[in-house]
Coordinates of C-alpha atoms in Angstrom, one line a residue:
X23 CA 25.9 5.5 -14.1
X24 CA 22.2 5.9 -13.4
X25 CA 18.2 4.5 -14.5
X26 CA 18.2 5.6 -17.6
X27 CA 14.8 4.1 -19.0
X28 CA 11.3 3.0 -17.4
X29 CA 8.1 1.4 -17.7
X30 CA 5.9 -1.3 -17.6
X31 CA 3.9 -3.3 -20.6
X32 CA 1.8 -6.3 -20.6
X33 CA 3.2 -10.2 -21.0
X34 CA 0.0 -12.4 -21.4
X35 CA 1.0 -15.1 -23.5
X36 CA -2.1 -14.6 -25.7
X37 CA -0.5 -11.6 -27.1
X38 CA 2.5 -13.9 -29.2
X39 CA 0.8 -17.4 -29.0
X40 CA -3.2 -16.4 -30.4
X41 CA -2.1 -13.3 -32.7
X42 CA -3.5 -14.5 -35.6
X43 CA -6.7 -14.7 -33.5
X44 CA -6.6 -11.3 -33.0
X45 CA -8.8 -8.2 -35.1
X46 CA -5.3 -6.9 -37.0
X47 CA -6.2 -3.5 -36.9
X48 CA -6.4 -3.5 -32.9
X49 CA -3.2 -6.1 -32.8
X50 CA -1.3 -3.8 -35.0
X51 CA -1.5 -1.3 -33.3
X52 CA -0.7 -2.7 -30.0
X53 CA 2.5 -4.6 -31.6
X54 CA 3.1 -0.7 -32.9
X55 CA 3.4 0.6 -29.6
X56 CA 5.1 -2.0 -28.0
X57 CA 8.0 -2.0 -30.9
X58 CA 8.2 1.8 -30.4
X59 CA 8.9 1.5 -26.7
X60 CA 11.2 -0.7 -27.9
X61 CA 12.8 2.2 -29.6
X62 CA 12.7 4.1 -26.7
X63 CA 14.3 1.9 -24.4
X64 CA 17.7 1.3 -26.7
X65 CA 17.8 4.7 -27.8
X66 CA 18.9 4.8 -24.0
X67 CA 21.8 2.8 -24.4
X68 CA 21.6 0.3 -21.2
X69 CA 24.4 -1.6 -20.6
X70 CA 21.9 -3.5 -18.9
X71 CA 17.7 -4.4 -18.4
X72 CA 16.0 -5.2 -15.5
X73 CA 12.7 -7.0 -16.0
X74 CA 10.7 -6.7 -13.5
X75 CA 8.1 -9.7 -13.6
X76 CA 5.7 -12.1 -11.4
X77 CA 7.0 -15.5 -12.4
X78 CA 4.2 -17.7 -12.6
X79 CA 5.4 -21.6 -11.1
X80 CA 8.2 -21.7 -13.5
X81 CA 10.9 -21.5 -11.4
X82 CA 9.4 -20.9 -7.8
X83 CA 6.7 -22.7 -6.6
X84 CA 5.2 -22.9 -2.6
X85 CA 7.9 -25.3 -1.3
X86 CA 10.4 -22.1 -1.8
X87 CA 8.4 -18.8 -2.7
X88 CA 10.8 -15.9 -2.5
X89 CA 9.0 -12.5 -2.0
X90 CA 11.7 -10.9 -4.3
X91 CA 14.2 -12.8 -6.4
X92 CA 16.8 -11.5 -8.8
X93 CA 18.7 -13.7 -11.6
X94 CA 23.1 -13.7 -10.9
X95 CA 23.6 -15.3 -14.0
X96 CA 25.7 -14.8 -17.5
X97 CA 23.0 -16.6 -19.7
X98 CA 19.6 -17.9 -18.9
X99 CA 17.2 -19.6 -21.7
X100 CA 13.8 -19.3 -22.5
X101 CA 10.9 -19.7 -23.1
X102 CA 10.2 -22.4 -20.4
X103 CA 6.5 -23.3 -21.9
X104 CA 6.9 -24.9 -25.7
X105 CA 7.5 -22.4 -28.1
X106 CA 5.0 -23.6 -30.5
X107 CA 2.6 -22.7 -28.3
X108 CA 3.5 -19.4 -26.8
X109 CA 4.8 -18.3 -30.7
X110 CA 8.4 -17.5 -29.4
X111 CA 11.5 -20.1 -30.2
X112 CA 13.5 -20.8 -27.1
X113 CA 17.3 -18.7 -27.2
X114 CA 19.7 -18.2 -25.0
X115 CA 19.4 -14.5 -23.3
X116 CA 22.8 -13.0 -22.0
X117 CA 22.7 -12.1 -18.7
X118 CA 25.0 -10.6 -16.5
X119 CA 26.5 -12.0 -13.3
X120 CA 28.8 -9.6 -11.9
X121 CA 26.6 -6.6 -12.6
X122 CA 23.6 -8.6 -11.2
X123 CA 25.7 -9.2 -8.0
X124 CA 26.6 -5.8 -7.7
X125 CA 22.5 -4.8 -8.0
X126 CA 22.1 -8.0 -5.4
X127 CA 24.6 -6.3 -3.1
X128 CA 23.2 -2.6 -2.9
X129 CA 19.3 -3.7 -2.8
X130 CA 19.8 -5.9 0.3
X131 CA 21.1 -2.5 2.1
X132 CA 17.0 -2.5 2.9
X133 CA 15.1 -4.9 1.1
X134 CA 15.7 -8.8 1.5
X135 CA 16.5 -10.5 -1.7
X136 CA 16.8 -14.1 -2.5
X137 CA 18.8 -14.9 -5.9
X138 CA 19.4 -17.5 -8.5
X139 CA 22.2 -18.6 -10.5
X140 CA 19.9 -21.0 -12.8
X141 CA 16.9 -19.4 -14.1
X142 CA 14.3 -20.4 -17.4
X143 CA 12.4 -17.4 -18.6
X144 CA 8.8 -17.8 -18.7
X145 CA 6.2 -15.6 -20.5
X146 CA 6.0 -12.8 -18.5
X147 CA 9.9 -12.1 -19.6
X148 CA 10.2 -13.3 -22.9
X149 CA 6.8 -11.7 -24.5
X150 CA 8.3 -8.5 -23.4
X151 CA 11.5 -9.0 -24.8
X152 CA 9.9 -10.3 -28.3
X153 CA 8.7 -6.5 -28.8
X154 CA 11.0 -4.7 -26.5
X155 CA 14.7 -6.0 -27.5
X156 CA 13.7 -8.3 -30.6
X157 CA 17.7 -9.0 -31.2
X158 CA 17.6 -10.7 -27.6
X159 CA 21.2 -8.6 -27.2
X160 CA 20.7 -6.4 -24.1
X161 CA 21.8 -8.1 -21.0
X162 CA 18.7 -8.9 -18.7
X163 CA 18.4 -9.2 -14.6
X164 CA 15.1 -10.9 -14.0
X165 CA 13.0 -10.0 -10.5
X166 CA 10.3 -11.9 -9.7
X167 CA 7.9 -10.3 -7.1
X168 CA 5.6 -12.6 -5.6
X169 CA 2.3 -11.8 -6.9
X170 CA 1.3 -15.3 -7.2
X171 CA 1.6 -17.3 -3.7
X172 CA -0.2 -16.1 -1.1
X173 CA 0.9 -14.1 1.5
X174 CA 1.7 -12.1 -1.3
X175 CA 4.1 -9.3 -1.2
X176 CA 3.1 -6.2 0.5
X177 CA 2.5 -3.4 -1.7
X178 CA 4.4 -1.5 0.4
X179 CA 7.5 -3.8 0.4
X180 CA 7.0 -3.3 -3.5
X181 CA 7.7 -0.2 -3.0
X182 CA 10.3 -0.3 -0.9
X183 CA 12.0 -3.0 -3.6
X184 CA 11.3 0.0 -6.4
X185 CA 13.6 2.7 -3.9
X186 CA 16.1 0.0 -3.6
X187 CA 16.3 -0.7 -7.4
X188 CA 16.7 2.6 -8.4
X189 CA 19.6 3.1 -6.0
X190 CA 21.2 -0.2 -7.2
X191 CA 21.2 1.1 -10.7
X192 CA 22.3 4.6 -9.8
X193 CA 25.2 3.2 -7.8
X194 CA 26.9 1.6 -10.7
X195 CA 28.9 2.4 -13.6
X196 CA 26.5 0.7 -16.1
X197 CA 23.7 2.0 -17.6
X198 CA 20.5 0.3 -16.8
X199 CA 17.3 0.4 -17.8
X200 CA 14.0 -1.0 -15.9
X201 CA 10.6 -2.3 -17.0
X202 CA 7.8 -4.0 -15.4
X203 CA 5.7 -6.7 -16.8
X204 CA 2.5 -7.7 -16.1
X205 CA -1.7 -7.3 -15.4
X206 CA -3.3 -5.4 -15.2
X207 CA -7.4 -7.1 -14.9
X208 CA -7.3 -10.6 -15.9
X209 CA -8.7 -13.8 -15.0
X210 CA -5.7 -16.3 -16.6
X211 CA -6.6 -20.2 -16.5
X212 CA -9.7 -19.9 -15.3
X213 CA -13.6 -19.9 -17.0
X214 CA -13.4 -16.2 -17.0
X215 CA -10.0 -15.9 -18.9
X216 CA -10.8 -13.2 -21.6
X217 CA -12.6 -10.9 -19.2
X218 CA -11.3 -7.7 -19.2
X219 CA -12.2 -4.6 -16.3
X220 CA -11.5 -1.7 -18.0
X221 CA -12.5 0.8 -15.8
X222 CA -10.2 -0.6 -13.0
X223 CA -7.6 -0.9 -15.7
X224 CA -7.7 2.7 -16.2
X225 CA -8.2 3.8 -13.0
X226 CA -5.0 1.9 -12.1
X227 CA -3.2 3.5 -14.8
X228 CA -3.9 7.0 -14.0
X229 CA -2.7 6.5 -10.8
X230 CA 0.2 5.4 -12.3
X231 CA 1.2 8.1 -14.6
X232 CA 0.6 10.5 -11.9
X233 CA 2.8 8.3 -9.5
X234 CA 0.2 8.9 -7.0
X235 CA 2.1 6.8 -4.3
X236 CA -1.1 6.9 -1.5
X237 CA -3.5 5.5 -4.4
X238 CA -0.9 3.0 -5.8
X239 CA -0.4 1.6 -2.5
X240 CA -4.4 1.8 -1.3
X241 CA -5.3 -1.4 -3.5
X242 CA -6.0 -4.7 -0.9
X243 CA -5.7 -8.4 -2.4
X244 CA -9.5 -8.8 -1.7
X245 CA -10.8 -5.9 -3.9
X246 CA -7.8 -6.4 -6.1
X247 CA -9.2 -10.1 -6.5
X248 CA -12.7 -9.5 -7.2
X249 CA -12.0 -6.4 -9.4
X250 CA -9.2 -8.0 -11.7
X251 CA -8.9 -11.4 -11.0
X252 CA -5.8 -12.7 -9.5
X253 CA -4.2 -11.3 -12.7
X254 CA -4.7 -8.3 -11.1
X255 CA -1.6 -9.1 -8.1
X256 CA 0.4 -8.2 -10.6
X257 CA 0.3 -4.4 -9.9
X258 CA 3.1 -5.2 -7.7
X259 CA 5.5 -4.7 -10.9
X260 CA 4.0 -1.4 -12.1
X261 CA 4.2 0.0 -8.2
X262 CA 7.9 -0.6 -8.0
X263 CA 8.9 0.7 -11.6
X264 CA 6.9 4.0 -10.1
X265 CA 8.8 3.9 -7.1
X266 CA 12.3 3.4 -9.0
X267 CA 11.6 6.0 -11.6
X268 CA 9.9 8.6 -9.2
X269 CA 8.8 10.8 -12.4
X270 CA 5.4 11.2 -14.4
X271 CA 4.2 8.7 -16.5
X272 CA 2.8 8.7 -20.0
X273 CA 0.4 6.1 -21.6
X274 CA 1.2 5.0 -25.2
X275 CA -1.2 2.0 -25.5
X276 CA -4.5 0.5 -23.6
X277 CA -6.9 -1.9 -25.7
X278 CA -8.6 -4.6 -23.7
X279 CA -8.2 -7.1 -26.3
X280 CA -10.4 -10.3 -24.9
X281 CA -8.6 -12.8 -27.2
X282 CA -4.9 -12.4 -25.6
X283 CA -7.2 -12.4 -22.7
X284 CA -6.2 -9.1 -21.2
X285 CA -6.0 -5.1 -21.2
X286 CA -2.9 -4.6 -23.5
X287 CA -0.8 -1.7 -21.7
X288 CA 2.5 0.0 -23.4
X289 CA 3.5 2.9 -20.5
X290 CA 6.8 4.8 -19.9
X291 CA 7.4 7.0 -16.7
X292 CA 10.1 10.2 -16.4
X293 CA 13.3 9.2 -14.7
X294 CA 13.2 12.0 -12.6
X295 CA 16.9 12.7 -10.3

C-alpha cells in the first residue's frame, strides 16, 4: 500500500515512571498531545507500526552493535526494565514476521540491516506506545539505530535507512505507519540528568519541520555531545522519519520538563508522494 502516517515523540522513561512528580498542568498537557497523535496515527488505519528507536543496552550491547536492526518477530514483550519502576506493566506486543521480512527484504536493496527474531521492548518503545496505541493492538517492527555505541551511525546512513524505509512500506500491500522515538537534549544517567537545552532543541526541531536535509545532516557527535548530551545521538531517529516521510512537519508539543529529565516533543510530518 504506502506510509500512511509519520512522526517522532519523545520516550524518556521519566515521562511514565516520575508523572506524579511532574507540575500537572505542564504534564497534562504533554500526555494531551501525545494521546492526540495517538489519534492521528490510527485514524490512518496501519496494518502495521514501525518504531523507529535507539535501544539503549537492552538487547545490543558492544560485543554485537548493529548499526541498524529491525524485529522479524510475531510477538515481542516488554517492558525489559521492571514495570514498577518505569509505570508501564509488561504485555505481550503483536508483532509481525512475514511483513517484517518483507520490509527486511526491500531495505537491504541499499542499506545493510541486521535483524532479530527475539526482541524485549525497552523504554524507548514502550513509553511511546503507552500514549500512542494504548490498546497495545497495532502490529509493531522495531529499528534500532545505533545512537548509543560509538562509531555511531552516520547521519547520512540515517538518512539513507529513512529512503529505504519509505520504499519498504510503499512496496507492500499493508498499510504502515512510522514514528521515531527519541532526544532530543538530554544528559540520561549522569549528574546532569534533568538538564534541558532548549534552544538546541528548537533549533533541531525547526530544521525538522522544514525537512531541511543539509541542516539535519550538518550536526557532528562532538557539538552534538557538548550541546545535548549523549541524549542528544538520538537525532538519528528524527533524521530518518524526515527522510521516509519527505513532507513538512508540524509541531504539536515542546516543554522542557526537567523532572522526566528531558524536552517533551509530540511532531508529525506530511507524507508527501
Amino acid at each position: 500500500m504506502s506510509l500512511v502516517f509519520a512522526g517522532v515523540c519523545s520516550h524518556a522513561p521519566g515521562i511514565t515512571g516520575r508523572a506524579q512528580l511532574a507540575e500537572p498542568a505542564t504534564r497534562d498537557a504533554f500526555y494531551s498531545a501525545f494521546y492526540r497523535m495517538g489519534d492521528a496515527l490510527r485514524a490512518t488505519r496501519p496494518d502495521a507500526l514501525i518504531v523507529v528507536g535507539a535501544e539503549h543496552f537492552g538487547n545490543f550491547f558492544m560485543n554485537n552493535m548493529p548499526a541498524f536492526a529491525l524485529g522479524m518477530a510475531d510477538d515481542y514483550e516488554g517492558p525489559i526494565e521492571d514495570p514498577k519502576w518505569l509505570g508501564i506493566e509488561r504485555r505481550r506486543i503483536p508483532g509481525n514476521a512475514a511483513l517484517s521480512k518483507r520490509i527486511i527484504t526491500e531495505v537491504m536493496q541499499t542499506v545493510d540491516v541486521a535483524f532479530a527474531e527475539e526482541w524485549k521492548f525497552d523504554h524507548g518503545i514502550m513509553v511511546p506506545l503507552n500514549f500512542l496505541t494504548p490498546q497495545y493492538d497495532v502490529p509493531v517492527i522495531p529499528v534500532n539505530i545505533n545512537c548509543q555505541g560509538p562509531p555511531l551511525t552516520p547521519l547520512h546512513r540515517a538518512w539513507a535507512f529513512g529512503e529505504a524505509l519509505r520504499r519498504a512500506a510503499d512496496s507492500v500491500p499493508q498499510r504502515i505507519a512510522l514514528v521515531g522515538t527519541g532526544g532530543i537534549s538530554h544528559w540520561p544517567a549522569t549528574p546532569d540528568s534533568g538538564k534541558i537545552n532548549e534552544a538546541w532543541d528548537r533549533e533541531l526541531l525547526d530544521r525538522w519541520v522544514r525537512n531541511d536535509k543539509r541542516a539535519l545532516l550538518s550536526y557532528n557527535d562532538i557539538e552534538t555531545y557538548r550541546d545535548a548530551g549523549q541524549g542528544g545521538f538520538e537525532i538519528r531517529t528524527f533524521i530518518s522519519i524526515a527522510a521516509a516521510a519527505k513532507g513538512q512537519g508540524h509541531l504539536q508539543h515542546y516543554a522542557p520538563i526537567p523532572i522526566f529529565a528531558v524536552g517533551c516533543t509530540v511532531a508529525v510530518m506530511d507524507v508527501a508522494a
